[in-house]
CSV table of C-alpha atoms and ligand atoms in Angstrom, one decimal:
chain,number,residue,atom,x,y,z
A,1448,UNK,CA,-11.8,22.7,-33.7
A,1449,UNK,CA,-11.6,19.3,-35.0
A,1450,UNK,CA,-9.7,19.6,-38.4
A,1451,UNK,CA,-6.5,21.0,-36.7
A,1452,UNK,CA,-6.0,18.2,-33.9
A,1453,UNK,CA,-2.7,16.7,-34.0
A,1454,UNK,CA,-2.9,12.8,-33.5
A,1455,UNK,CA,-1.3,10.0,-35.3
A,1456,UNK,CA,-4.4,8.5,-36.5
A,1457,UNK,CA,-7.2,10.5,-38.3
A,1458,UNK,CA,-9.8,12.5,-36.4
A,1459,UNK,CA,-13.3,12.3,-37.2
A,1460,UNK,CA,-15.1,15.6,-38.4
A,1461,UNK,CA,-18.9,16.2,-39.1
A,1462,UNK,CA,-17.7,16.0,-42.6
A,1463,UNK,CA,-15.8,12.8,-42.4
A,1464,UNK,CA,-17.9,10.8,-40.1
A,1465,UNK,CA,-20.2,9.7,-43.2
A,1466,UNK,CA,-17.6,8.6,-45.2
A,1467,UNK,CA,-16.5,6.7,-42.5
A,1468,UNK,CA,-19.2,4.6,-41.8
A,1469,UNK,CA,-19.0,3.3,-45.6
A,1470,UNK,CA,-15.6,2.0,-44.7
A,1471,UNK,CA,-17.1,0.0,-41.5
A,1472,UNK,CA,-18.7,-3.4,-42.9
A,1473,UNK,CA,-20.2,-3.9,-39.1
A,1474,UNK,CA,-22.2,-0.9,-39.4
A,1475,UNK,CA,-24.3,-2.1,-42.8
A,1476,UNK,CA,-27.6,-1.5,-41.9
A,1477,UNK,CA,-27.7,0.2,-39.0
A,1478,UNK,CA,-27.9,3.5,-40.8
A,1479,UNK,CA,-28.4,4.5,-44.3
A,1480,UNK,CA,-25.3,6.0,-44.9
A,1481,UNK,CA,-26.2,7.0,-48.3
A,1482,UNK,CA,-29.0,9.4,-46.9
A,1483,UNK,CA,-27.8,10.9,-43.7
A,1484,UNK,CA,-29.5,14.0,-42.8
A,1485,UNK,CA,-27.3,15.3,-40.1
A,1486,UNK,CA,-24.3,15.0,-38.5
A,1487,UNK,CA,-23.8,16.5,-35.1
A,1488,UNK,CA,-20.9,16.7,-32.5
A,1489,UNK,CA,-22.3,16.4,-28.8
A,1490,UNK,CA,-19.4,15.5,-27.1
A,1491,UNK,CA,-20.0,17.3,-23.6
A,1492,UNK,CA,-18.0,15.1,-21.3
A,1493,UNK,CA,-14.3,15.8,-20.3
A,1494,UNK,CA,-12.3,13.4,-22.8
A,1495,UNK,CA,-13.8,12.3,-26.2
A,1496,UNK,CA,-15.1,13.5,-29.4
A,1497,UNK,CA,-19.0,12.3,-29.6
A,1498,UNK,CA,-20.8,12.7,-33.4
A,1499,UNK,CA,-24.6,11.7,-33.7
A,1500,UNK,CA,-25.7,10.3,-37.6
A,1501,UNK,CA,-29.4,10.6,-38.2
A,1502,UNK,CA,-30.5,9.2,-41.5
A,1503,UNK,CA,-33.6,10.5,-43.8
A,1504,UNK,CA,-35.9,7.7,-41.9
A,1505,UNK,CA,-34.9,8.9,-38.5
A,1506,UNK,CA,-32.3,6.0,-37.7
A,1507,UNK,CA,-29.2,7.3,-35.7
A,1508,UNK,CA,-26.0,6.1,-35.0
A,1509,UNK,CA,-23.2,7.6,-32.2
A,1510,UNK,CA,-19.6,7.9,-32.8
A,1511,UNK,CA,-17.4,8.0,-30.2
A,1512,UNK,CA,-13.6,8.7,-30.8
A,1513,UNK,CA,-11.0,9.0,-28.1
A,1514,UNK,CA,-8.7,12.0,-28.6
A,1515,UNK,CA,-5.1,11.6,-27.5
A,1516,UNK,CA,-5.6,14.0,-25.0
A,1517,UNK,CA,-7.9,15.3,-22.1
A,1518,UNK,CA,-10.4,17.0,-24.0
A,1519,UNK,CA,-11.2,19.3,-20.9
A,1520,UNK,CA,-7.7,20.7,-20.5
A,1521,UNK,CA,-6.2,20.3,-24.1
A,1522,UNK,CA,-3.5,18.7,-25.9
A,1523,UNK,CA,-1.0,19.5,-23.2
A,1524,UNK,CA,-2.5,16.3,-21.0
A,1525,UNK,CA,-1.9,13.4,-23.2
A,1526,UNK,CA,-3.7,10.2,-22.5
A,1527,UNK,CA,-3.8,7.3,-24.1
A,1528,UNK,CA,-6.5,6.6,-27.0
A,1529,UNK,CA,-6.5,2.8,-25.9
A,1530,UNK,CA,-9.0,4.0,-23.2
A,1531,UNK,CA,-11.5,3.4,-26.1
A,1532,UNK,CA,-10.6,-0.4,-26.4
A,1533,UNK,CA,-11.2,-0.5,-22.6
A,1534,UNK,CA,-14.8,1.0,-23.1
A,1535,UNK,CA,-15.7,-1.5,-25.9
A,1536,UNK,CA,-14.3,-4.6,-23.7
A,1537,UNK,CA,-16.1,-3.4,-20.8
A,1538,UNK,CA,-19.6,-2.5,-23.0
A,1539,UNK,CA,-19.4,-6.2,-24.4
A,1540,UNK,CA,-19.3,-8.2,-21.4
A,1541,UNK,CA,-21.3,-5.7,-19.5
A,1542,UNK,CA,-23.8,-6.1,-22.2
A,1543,UNK,CA,-23.7,-9.8,-22.3
A,1544,UNK,CA,-24.1,-10.1,-18.2
A,1545,UNK,CA,-26.6,-7.2,-18.1
A,1546,UNK,CA,-28.5,-6.8,-21.2
A,1547,UNK,CA,-30.2,-3.8,-22.2
A,1548,UNK,CA,-28.5,-2.2,-19.0
A,1549,UNK,CA,-25.4,-0.7,-20.9
A,1550,UNK,CA,-25.4,1.0,-24.4
A,1551,UNK,CA,-25.3,-1.5,-27.2
A,1552,UNK,CA,-21.7,-1.4,-29.0
A,1553,UNK,CA,-22.2,-2.3,-32.9
A,1554,UNK,CA,-18.7,-1.7,-33.7
A,1555,UNK,CA,-15.1,-1.1,-32.5
A,1556,UNK,CA,-12.1,0.2,-34.9
A,1557,UNK,CA,-8.9,-0.2,-33.2
A,1558,UNK,CA,-6.7,1.4,-35.6
A,1559,UNK,CA,-8.9,5.2,-35.0
A,1560,UNK,CA,-10.1,4.1,-31.6
A,1561,UNK,CA,-13.7,4.5,-32.8
A,1562,UNK,CA,-16.9,3.3,-30.8
A,1563,UNK,CA,-20.1,2.8,-33.0
A,1564,UNK,CA,-23.1,2.8,-30.4
A,1565,UNK,CA,-26.5,2.8,-30.6
A,1566,UNK,CA,-28.5,6.5,-30.6
A,1567,UNK,CA,-29.8,7.2,-27.2
A,1568,UNK,CA,-31.5,10.3,-28.6
A,1569,UNK,CA,-34.9,9.0,-27.1
A,1570,UNK,CA,-33.0,9.0,-23.8
A,1571,UNK,CA,-31.7,11.9,-21.6
A,1572,UNK,CA,-28.5,12.2,-19.5
A,1573,UNK,CA,-29.8,11.3,-16.0
A,1574,UNK,CA,-27.8,14.3,-14.8
A,1575,UNK,CA,-29.2,16.9,-16.8
A,1576,UNK,CA,-32.7,15.4,-16.0
A,1577,UNK,CA,-31.9,15.5,-12.6
A,1578,UNK,CA,-30.7,19.0,-12.9
A,1579,UNK,CA,-34.2,20.1,-14.5
A,1580,UNK,CA,-36.3,18.9,-11.6
A,1581,UNK,CA,-37.1,15.6,-13.2
A,1582,UNK,CA,-37.5,12.1,-11.6
A,1583,UNK,CA,-36.9,9.3,-13.2
A,1584,UNK,CA,-38.1,6.4,-11.0
A,1585,UNK,CA,-36.6,3.0,-11.5
A,1586,UNK,CA,-33.2,4.3,-12.7
A,1587,UNK,CA,-31.5,3.9,-9.4
A,1588,UNK,CA,-32.9,0.3,-9.0
A,1589,UNK,CA,-31.7,-0.7,-12.8
A,1590,UNK,CA,-28.2,0.7,-11.9
A,1591,UNK,CA,-28.1,-1.4,-8.7
A,1592,UNK,CA,-29.0,-4.6,-10.7
A,1593,UNK,CA,-26.2,-3.8,-13.1
A,1594,UNK,CA,-23.4,-3.4,-10.7
A,1595,UNK,CA,-24.6,-6.7,-9.2
A,1596,UNK,CA,-24.6,-8.4,-12.5
A,1597,UNK,CA,-20.6,-7.2,-12.8
A,1598,UNK,CA,-19.8,-7.8,-9.7
A,1599,UNK,CA,-21.0,-11.4,-9.9
A,1600,UNK,CA,-20.2,-12.2,-13.5
A,1601,UNK,CA,-16.8,-10.9,-14.0
A,1602,UNK,CA,-15.3,-12.0,-10.4
A,1603,UNK,CA,-14.2,-15.6,-9.4
A,1604,UNK,CA,-17.9,-15.9,-8.2
A,1605,UNK,CA,-18.8,-15.7,-11.6
A,1606,UNK,CA,-16.4,-16.7,-14.0
A,1607,UNK,CA,-13.6,-19.4,-14.1
A,1608,UNK,CA,-10.2,-18.6,-12.9
A,1609,UNK,CA,-8.4,-18.7,-16.3
A,1610,UNK,CA,-11.3,-16.7,-17.8
A,1611,UNK,CA,-11.1,-14.1,-15.2
A,1612,UNK,CA,-7.0,-14.0,-15.1
A,1613,UNK,CA,-7.4,-13.3,-19.0
A,1614,UNK,CA,-10.1,-10.7,-18.7
A,1615,UNK,CA,-8.3,-9.0,-16.0
A,1616,UNK,CA,-4.9,-9.0,-17.7
A,1617,UNK,CA,-6.5,-7.2,-20.8
A,1618,UNK,CA,-8.7,-4.8,-18.6
A,1619,UNK,CA,-5.3,-3.4,-16.7
A,1620,UNK,CA,-5.9,0.5,-17.4
A,1621,UNK,CA,-3.5,2.3,-15.8
A,1622,UNK,CA,-4.0,5.7,-17.2
A,1623,UNK,CA,-7.0,5.8,-16.7
A,1624,UNK,CA,-6.8,4.7,-13.2
A,1625,UNK,CA,-3.9,7.2,-12.6
A,1626,UNK,CA,-6.5,9.8,-12.7
A,1627,UNK,CA,-8.9,8.4,-10.5
A,1628,UNK,CA,-6.3,7.7,-8.0
A,1629,UNK,CA,-5.0,11.6,-8.4
A,1630,UNK,CA,-8.1,13.2,-9.0
A,1631,UNK,CA,-10.5,11.3,-6.6
A,1632,UNK,CA,-8.4,10.3,-3.8
A,1633,UNK,CA,-5.3,12.3,-3.4
A,1634,UNK,CA,-6.1,15.9,-4.7
A,1635,UNK,CA,-9.0,17.1,-2.5
A,1636,UNK,CA,-5.8,17.1,0.4
A,1637,UNK,CA,-2.7,17.6,-1.4
A,1638,UNK,CA,-3.5,20.0,-4.0
A,1639,UNK,CA,-1.7,19.8,-7.4
A,1640,UNK,CA,-2.9,23.1,-8.3
A,1641,UNK,CA,-6.1,22.1,-10.2
A,1642,UNK,CA,-8.6,22.6,-7.3
A,1643,UNK,CA,-10.5,25.4,-7.2
A,1644,UNK,CA,-13.7,26.7,-5.2
A,1645,UNK,CA,-15.7,30.0,-4.4
A,1646,UNK,CA,-13.7,32.4,-2.1
A,1647,UNK,CA,-16.6,31.7,0.3
A,1648,UNK,CA,-15.7,27.8,0.2
A,1649,UNK,CA,-12.4,28.3,1.0
A,1650,UNK,CA,-12.4,27.8,4.8
A,1651,UNK,CA,-14.4,24.7,4.0
A,1652,UNK,CA,-11.6,23.1,1.4
A,1653,UNK,CA,-8.8,23.7,4.0
A,1654,UNK,CA,-11.0,22.1,6.9
A,1655,UNK,CA,-11.2,19.3,4.6
A,1656,UNK,CA,-7.7,19.1,3.7
A,1657,UNK,CA,-6.7,19.4,7.5
A,1658,UNK,CA,-9.4,16.9,8.4
A,1659,UNK,CA,-6.5,14.0,9.7
A,1660,UNK,CA,-9.3,11.3,9.9
A,1661,UNK,CA,-10.4,11.9,6.4
A,1662,UNK,CA,-7.2,12.2,5.0
A,1663,UNK,CA,-6.4,8.4,6.4
A,1664,UNK,CA,-9.7,7.5,5.8
A,1665,UNK,CA,-8.8,8.4,1.9
A,1666,UNK,CA,-5.4,6.7,1.7
A,1667,UNK,CA,-7.0,3.4,3.2
A,1668,UNK,CA,-10.0,3.9,0.3
A,1669,UNK,CA,-6.9,4.5,-2.3
A,1670,UNK,CA,-5.5,1.5,-1.4
A,1671,UNK,CA,-8.8,-0.7,-2.0
A,1672,UNK,CA,-9.1,1.2,-5.2
A,1673,UNK,CA,-5.5,0.6,-6.3
A,1674,UNK,CA,-5.4,-3.3,-5.0
A,1675,UNK,CA,-8.7,-5.0,-5.1
A,1676,UNK,CA,-9.1,-6.5,-8.1
A,1677,UNK,CA,-12.6,-7.7,-7.4
A,1678,UNK,CA,-14.4,-7.2,-10.6
A,1679,UNK,CA,-14.4,-5.6,-13.7
A,1680,UNK,CA,-16.2,-2.3,-12.6
A,1681,UNK,CA,-17.3,0.5,-14.6
A,1682,UNK,CA,-15.1,2.5,-12.8
A,1683,UNK,CA,-16.8,6.3,-13.6
A,1684,UNK,CA,-20.4,5.6,-12.6
A,1685,UNK,CA,-22.0,9.0,-11.9
A,1686,UNK,CA,-25.2,10.2,-12.9
A,1687,UNK,CA,-23.5,11.8,-16.3
A,1688,UNK,CA,-22.7,7.8,-17.5
A,1689,UNK,CA,-26.5,6.8,-17.2
A,1690,UNK,CA,-29.3,7.5,-19.7
A,1691,UNK,CA,-32.8,7.7,-18.9
A,1692,UNK,CA,-35.9,7.3,-20.7
A,1693,UNK,CA,-39.5,7.7,-19.2
A,1694,UNK,CA,-41.7,5.0,-20.1
A,1695,UNK,CA,-44.1,5.4,-23.0
A,1696,UNK,CA,-42.3,8.8,-23.8
A,1697,UNK,CA,-43.0,10.8,-20.6
A,1698,UNK,CA,-40.5,13.1,-19.4
A,1699,UNK,CA,-40.2,11.6,-16.1
A,1700,UNK,CA,-41.8,8.8,-13.9
A,1701,UNK,CA,-40.9,5.6,-14.0
A,1702,UNK,CA,-38.1,4.6,-16.6
A,1703,UNK,CA,-39.0,2.0,-19.0
A,1704,UNK,CA,-35.1,2.0,-20.1
A,1705,UNK,CA,-31.4,3.2,-18.1
A,1706,UNK,CA,-28.5,2.4,-19.3
A,1707,UNK,CA,-25.0,2.9,-18.3
A,1708,UNK,CA,-22.3,4.0,-20.9
A,1709,UNK,CA,-18.8,5.9,-20.7
A,1710,UNK,CA,-16.9,2.9,-19.3
A,1711,UNK,CA,-13.5,4.0,-20.3
A,1712,UNK,CA,-12.6,3.8,-16.8
A,1713,UNK,CA,-13.3,0.3,-16.6
A,1714,UNK,CA,-10.7,-1.8,-14.6
A,1715,UNK,CA,-10.6,-4.9,-11.9
A,1716,UNK,CA,-11.5,-3.0,-9.1
A,1717,UNK,CA,-13.6,-2.9,-5.5
A,1718,UNK,CA,-17.5,-3.3,-6.5
A,1719,UNK,CA,-18.2,-0.8,-3.9
A,1720,UNK,CA,-16.6,1.8,-6.1
A,1721,UNK,CA,-19.4,2.0,-8.2
A,1722,UNK,CA,-21.9,2.1,-5.8
A,1723,UNK,CA,-20.1,4.7,-3.9
A,1724,UNK,CA,-20.0,6.9,-7.4
A,1725,UNK,CA,-23.8,6.6,-7.6
A,1726,UNK,CA,-24.4,7.4,-4.1
A,1727,UNK,CA,-21.9,10.6,-4.2
A,1728,UNK,CA,-23.8,12.0,-7.1
A,1729,UNK,CA,-27.5,11.1,-5.5
A,1730,UNK,CA,-26.0,13.2,-2.5
A,1731,UNK,CA,-25.0,16.2,-5.2
A,1732,UNK,CA,-28.4,16.1,-6.9
A,1733,UNK,CA,-30.1,16.1,-3.4
A,1734,UNK,CA,-27.5,19.3,-2.4
A,1735,UNK,CA,-28.9,21.1,-5.4
A,1736,UNK,CA,-32.6,20.6,-4.9
A,1737,UNK,CA,-31.6,21.9,-1.0
A,1738,UNK,CA,-30.1,24.9,-2.5
A,1739,UNK,CA,-33.1,25.4,-4.6
A,1740,UNK,CA,-35.5,25.1,-1.6
A,1741,UNK,CA,-36.9,21.8,-2.5
A,1742,UNK,CA,-36.7,19.8,0.6
A,1743,UNK,CA,-39.0,17.3,-0.7
A,1744,UNK,CA,-37.0,16.6,-3.9
A,1745,UNK,CA,-33.9,16.3,-1.9
A,1746,UNK,CA,-35.3,13.5,0.2
A,1747,UNK,CA,-36.0,11.6,-2.9
A,1748,UNK,CA,-32.9,12.1,-4.6
A,1749,UNK,CA,-31.2,10.9,-1.3
A,1750,UNK,CA,-33.5,8.1,-1.0
A,1751,UNK,CA,-32.0,6.6,-4.4
A,1752,UNK,CA,-28.9,5.4,-2.0
A,1753,UNK,CA,-31.4,2.7,-0.7
A,1754,UNK,CA,-32.7,2.3,-3.7
A,1755,UNK,CA,-29.6,1.4,-5.7
A,1756,UNK,CA,-28.4,-0.8,-2.7
A,1757,UNK,CA,-31.4,-2.8,-2.0
A,1758,UNK,CA,-31.8,-3.4,-6.0
A,1759,UNK,CA,-27.9,-4.3,-6.1
A,1760,UNK,CA,-28.2,-6.6,-2.9
A,1761,UNK,CA,-31.5,-8.6,-3.9
A,1762,UNK,CA,-30.0,-8.7,-7.7
A,1763,UNK,CA,-26.7,-10.1,-6.2
A,1764,UNK,CA,-28.2,-12.5,-3.7
A,1765,UNK,CA,-30.5,-13.6,-6.4
A,1766,UNK,CA,-27.6,-14.8,-8.8
A,1767,UNK,CA,-25.9,-16.6,-6.2
A,1768,UNK,CA,-28.9,-18.7,-5.5
A,1769,UNK,CA,-30.7,-19.0,-8.7
A,1770,UNK,CA,-27.7,-20.2,-10.1
A,1771,UNK,CA,-27.7,-17.3,-12.8
A,1772,UNK,CA,-25.2,-17.1,-15.4
A,1773,UNK,CA,-24.1,-20.5,-14.5
A,1774,UNK,CA,-24.2,-20.3,-11.2
A,1775,UNK,CA,-21.1,-20.0,-8.7
A,1776,UNK,CA,-18.0,-20.6,-10.3
A,1777,UNK,CA,-16.8,-22.9,-7.0
A,1778,UNK,CA,-19.7,-24.0,-4.7
A,1779,UNK,CA,-17.9,-26.2,-2.7
A,1780,UNK,CA,-15.4,-22.8,-1.4
A,1781,UNK,CA,-17.6,-20.2,-1.9
A,1782,UNK,CA,-20.7,-20.3,0.6
A,1783,UNK,CA,-23.4,-18.2,2.1
A,1784,UNK,CA,-21.1,-16.8,5.0
A,1785,UNK,CA,-18.8,-15.1,2.2
A,1786,UNK,CA,-21.8,-14.1,0.5
A,1787,UNK,CA,-22.6,-12.0,4.1
A,1788,UNK,CA,-19.1,-10.9,4.2
A,1789,UNK,CA,-19.0,-9.3,0.9
A,1790,UNK,CA,-22.2,-7.6,1.5
A,1791,UNK,CA,-21.4,-6.1,4.6
A,1792,UNK,CA,-18.0,-4.9,3.1
A,1793,UNK,CA,-19.5,-3.5,0.2
A,1794,UNK,CA,-22.3,-1.8,2.3
A,1795,UNK,CA,-19.4,0.0,4.5
A,1796,UNK,CA,-17.2,0.9,1.8
A,1797,UNK,CA,-20.3,2.4,-0.4
A,1798,UNK,CA,-19.8,4.9,2.2
A,1799,UNK,CA,-16.0,5.5,1.9
A,1800,UNK,CA,-15.9,5.6,-1.9
A,1801,UNK,CA,-18.9,7.8,-2.0
A,1802,UNK,CA,-17.2,10.3,0.3
A,1803,UNK,CA,-14.1,10.4,-2.0
A,1804,UNK,CA,-16.2,10.7,-5.0
A,1805,UNK,CA,-18.3,13.5,-3.3
A,1806,UNK,CA,-15.5,15.4,-2.3
A,1807,UNK,CA,-13.9,15.5,-5.6
A,1808,UNK,CA,-16.6,16.9,-7.6
A,1809,UNK,CA,-16.9,20.3,-5.2
A,1810,UNK,CA,-13.0,20.7,-4.6
A,1811,UNK,CA,-11.0,19.0,-7.5
A,1812,UNK,CA,-10.8,19.2,-11.5
A,1813,UNK,CA,-14.2,18.2,-13.4
A,1814,UNK,CA,-16.9,19.4,-11.4
A,1815,UNK,CA,-20.6,18.7,-11.9
A,1816,UNK,CA,-23.1,20.6,-13.4
A,1817,UNK,CA,-25.7,20.2,-10.6
A,1818,UNK,CA,-23.6,22.2,-8.1
A,1819,UNK,CA,-21.6,24.6,-10.3
A,1820,UNK,CA,-25.1,25.7,-12.4
A,1821,UNK,CA,-26.4,27.0,-9.1
A,1822,UNK,CA,-25.6,31.2,-8.5
A,1823,UNK,CA,-22.9,31.5,-6.5
A,1824,UNK,CA,-24.5,32.4,-3.0
A,1825,UNK,CA,-26.6,29.0,-3.5
A,1826,UNK,CA,-23.5,27.2,-4.7
A,1827,UNK,CA,-21.6,28.3,-1.3
A,1828,UNK,CA,-24.1,26.2,0.7
A,1829,UNK,CA,-24.5,23.2,-1.5
A,1830,UNK,CA,-20.7,23.0,-1.6
A,1831,UNK,CA,-20.0,23.1,2.2
A,1832,UNK,CA,-23.2,20.6,2.5
A,1833,UNK,CA,-21.4,18.3,0.3
A,1834,UNK,CA,-17.8,18.4,2.1
A,1835,UNK,CA,-19.7,18.2,5.5
A,1836,UNK,CA,-21.4,15.1,4.5
A,1837,UNK,CA,-18.5,13.3,3.2
A,1838,UNK,CA,-16.6,14.0,6.5
A,1839,UNK,CA,-19.6,12.5,8.4
A,1840,UNK,CA,-20.0,9.6,6.4
A,1841,UNK,CA,-16.1,9.0,6.6
A,1842,UNK,CA,-16.4,9.1,10.8
A,1843,UNK,CA,-19.7,7.0,10.8
A,1844,UNK,CA,-19.8,4.5,8.1
A,1845,UNK,CA,-17.9,1.4,10.7
A,1846,UNK,CA,-20.4,2.1,13.0
A,1847,UNK,CA,-23.8,1.5,11.3
A,1848,UNK,CA,-23.4,1.3,7.4
A,1849,UNK,CA,-27.1,0.8,6.9
A,1850,UNK,CA,-27.8,3.1,3.7
A,1851,UNK,CA,-31.0,4.6,5.0
A,1852,UNK,CA,-28.4,6.0,7.7
A,1853,UNK,CA,-26.0,7.8,5.3
A,1854,UNK,CA,-29.2,9.2,3.6
A,1855,UNK,CA,-30.2,10.7,6.9
A,1856,UNK,CA,-26.6,12.2,7.7
A,1857,UNK,CA,-26.8,13.8,4.2
A,1858,UNK,CA,-30.1,15.3,4.7
A,1859,UNK,CA,-29.4,17.0,7.8
A,1860,UNK,CA,-25.8,18.3,7.0
A,1861,UNK,CA,-27.3,19.6,3.8
A,1862,UNK,CA,-30.2,21.1,5.2
A,1863,UNK,CA,-28.3,23.0,8.1
A,1864,UNK,CA,-25.4,24.4,6.0
B,3134,LIG,C1,-9.3,14.6,-16.6
B,3134,LIG,S1,-10.4,13.3,-16.7
B,3134,LIG,C2,-11.7,14.1,-15.3
B,3134,LIG,C3,-12.7,13.2,-14.9
B,3134,LIG,O1,-13.5,13.1,-16.2
B,3134,LIG,C4,-14.2,11.6,-16.1
B,3134,LIG,O2,-15.7,11.7,-16.1
B,3134,LIG,C5,-13.6,11.4,-14.7
B,3134,LIG,O3,-14.6,11.3,-13.6
B,3134,LIG,C6,-12.4,11.9,-14.8
B,3134,LIG,O4,-12.0,11.8,-13.3
B,3135,LIG,MG1,-17.4,10.1,-18.6
């Protein structure tokens, strides 16, 4: 499949990946390119090729190459491979601000749009671990701390104005943002021919699209997404964008590592967009658990919303107060009342963006395996519960923005639909 791709740059294949590594000085010592034992293409996302190479000593290396189109759909949907640069630049900056909380970048090849990354074969994609019924405690908190580090460190709070302007200019990412604008905010309500649900969920999708409060709220959310350049957010921080590893090699339990990856959607946007993405995917994980009759697990999954928020809030406060990373860029003007205003705004907006992100995964293109791998009779109820949660979140969020309340609403609706 990979040999026949029509692209204006050379596409890697399992056969050419080893020779490629030899041409990259930055990769010397990362892997023994003279003794590579295996090369596997493991990309399971919607956009890119991903190869993992392992040498005779067990050292691994990941090569991720952007295709000039959307892999999920095929060559008819062209997409800039420059998204790989956005991913590389976000990984570099996020890695400086949140050491160990994102995948380490070894090399970026701007001519062939290839990132060389640390091998995380001893981790699992969080979503697949969740689907297997595993609990990785501490991952939600780690992601909260990651979002806080980025919120503070890439915004005008932590960067001087000139540096922030240059970072923002380089991070303008219109093609990838357009995907989010269309797929997340518009298409669940204005079908562009890419939506699809089970026949039994068609009335639910129709009710959603006819819900004028929901459509109005999504308009406000889209406006915020398109205009509010607060920080260099990840931009696609769902549970499939997080790798987790149990401590001491355990298959579940407390994690000793959780890392965000796949930041090609990174851009200067609202901080709460990343928080809402996490919350939405916790609800989707809970919907799966409820459908499978495991209410205890569903409650645990929903509880991740508060865990992420609390970790985010305390890490953000700590950065503000402790002067981490140089402290506030402008302490004369950025005072405690601004901090409280921002936290209150983001806590509320996480509901709004969470609602947007969970809805698109049920109705639109690019669904999630949590729900899609359920047998249809169970999928129907899970999908309905998620859509109802989204609509209720949008109705309730200005009145009471506590994450615990968001969890309660979701728990009740998932159980009763
Ligand atoms: C056409 S790309 C579809 C989705 O894949 C990515 O993971 C993003 O979530 C995007 O919306
Ligand atoms: Mg992705």
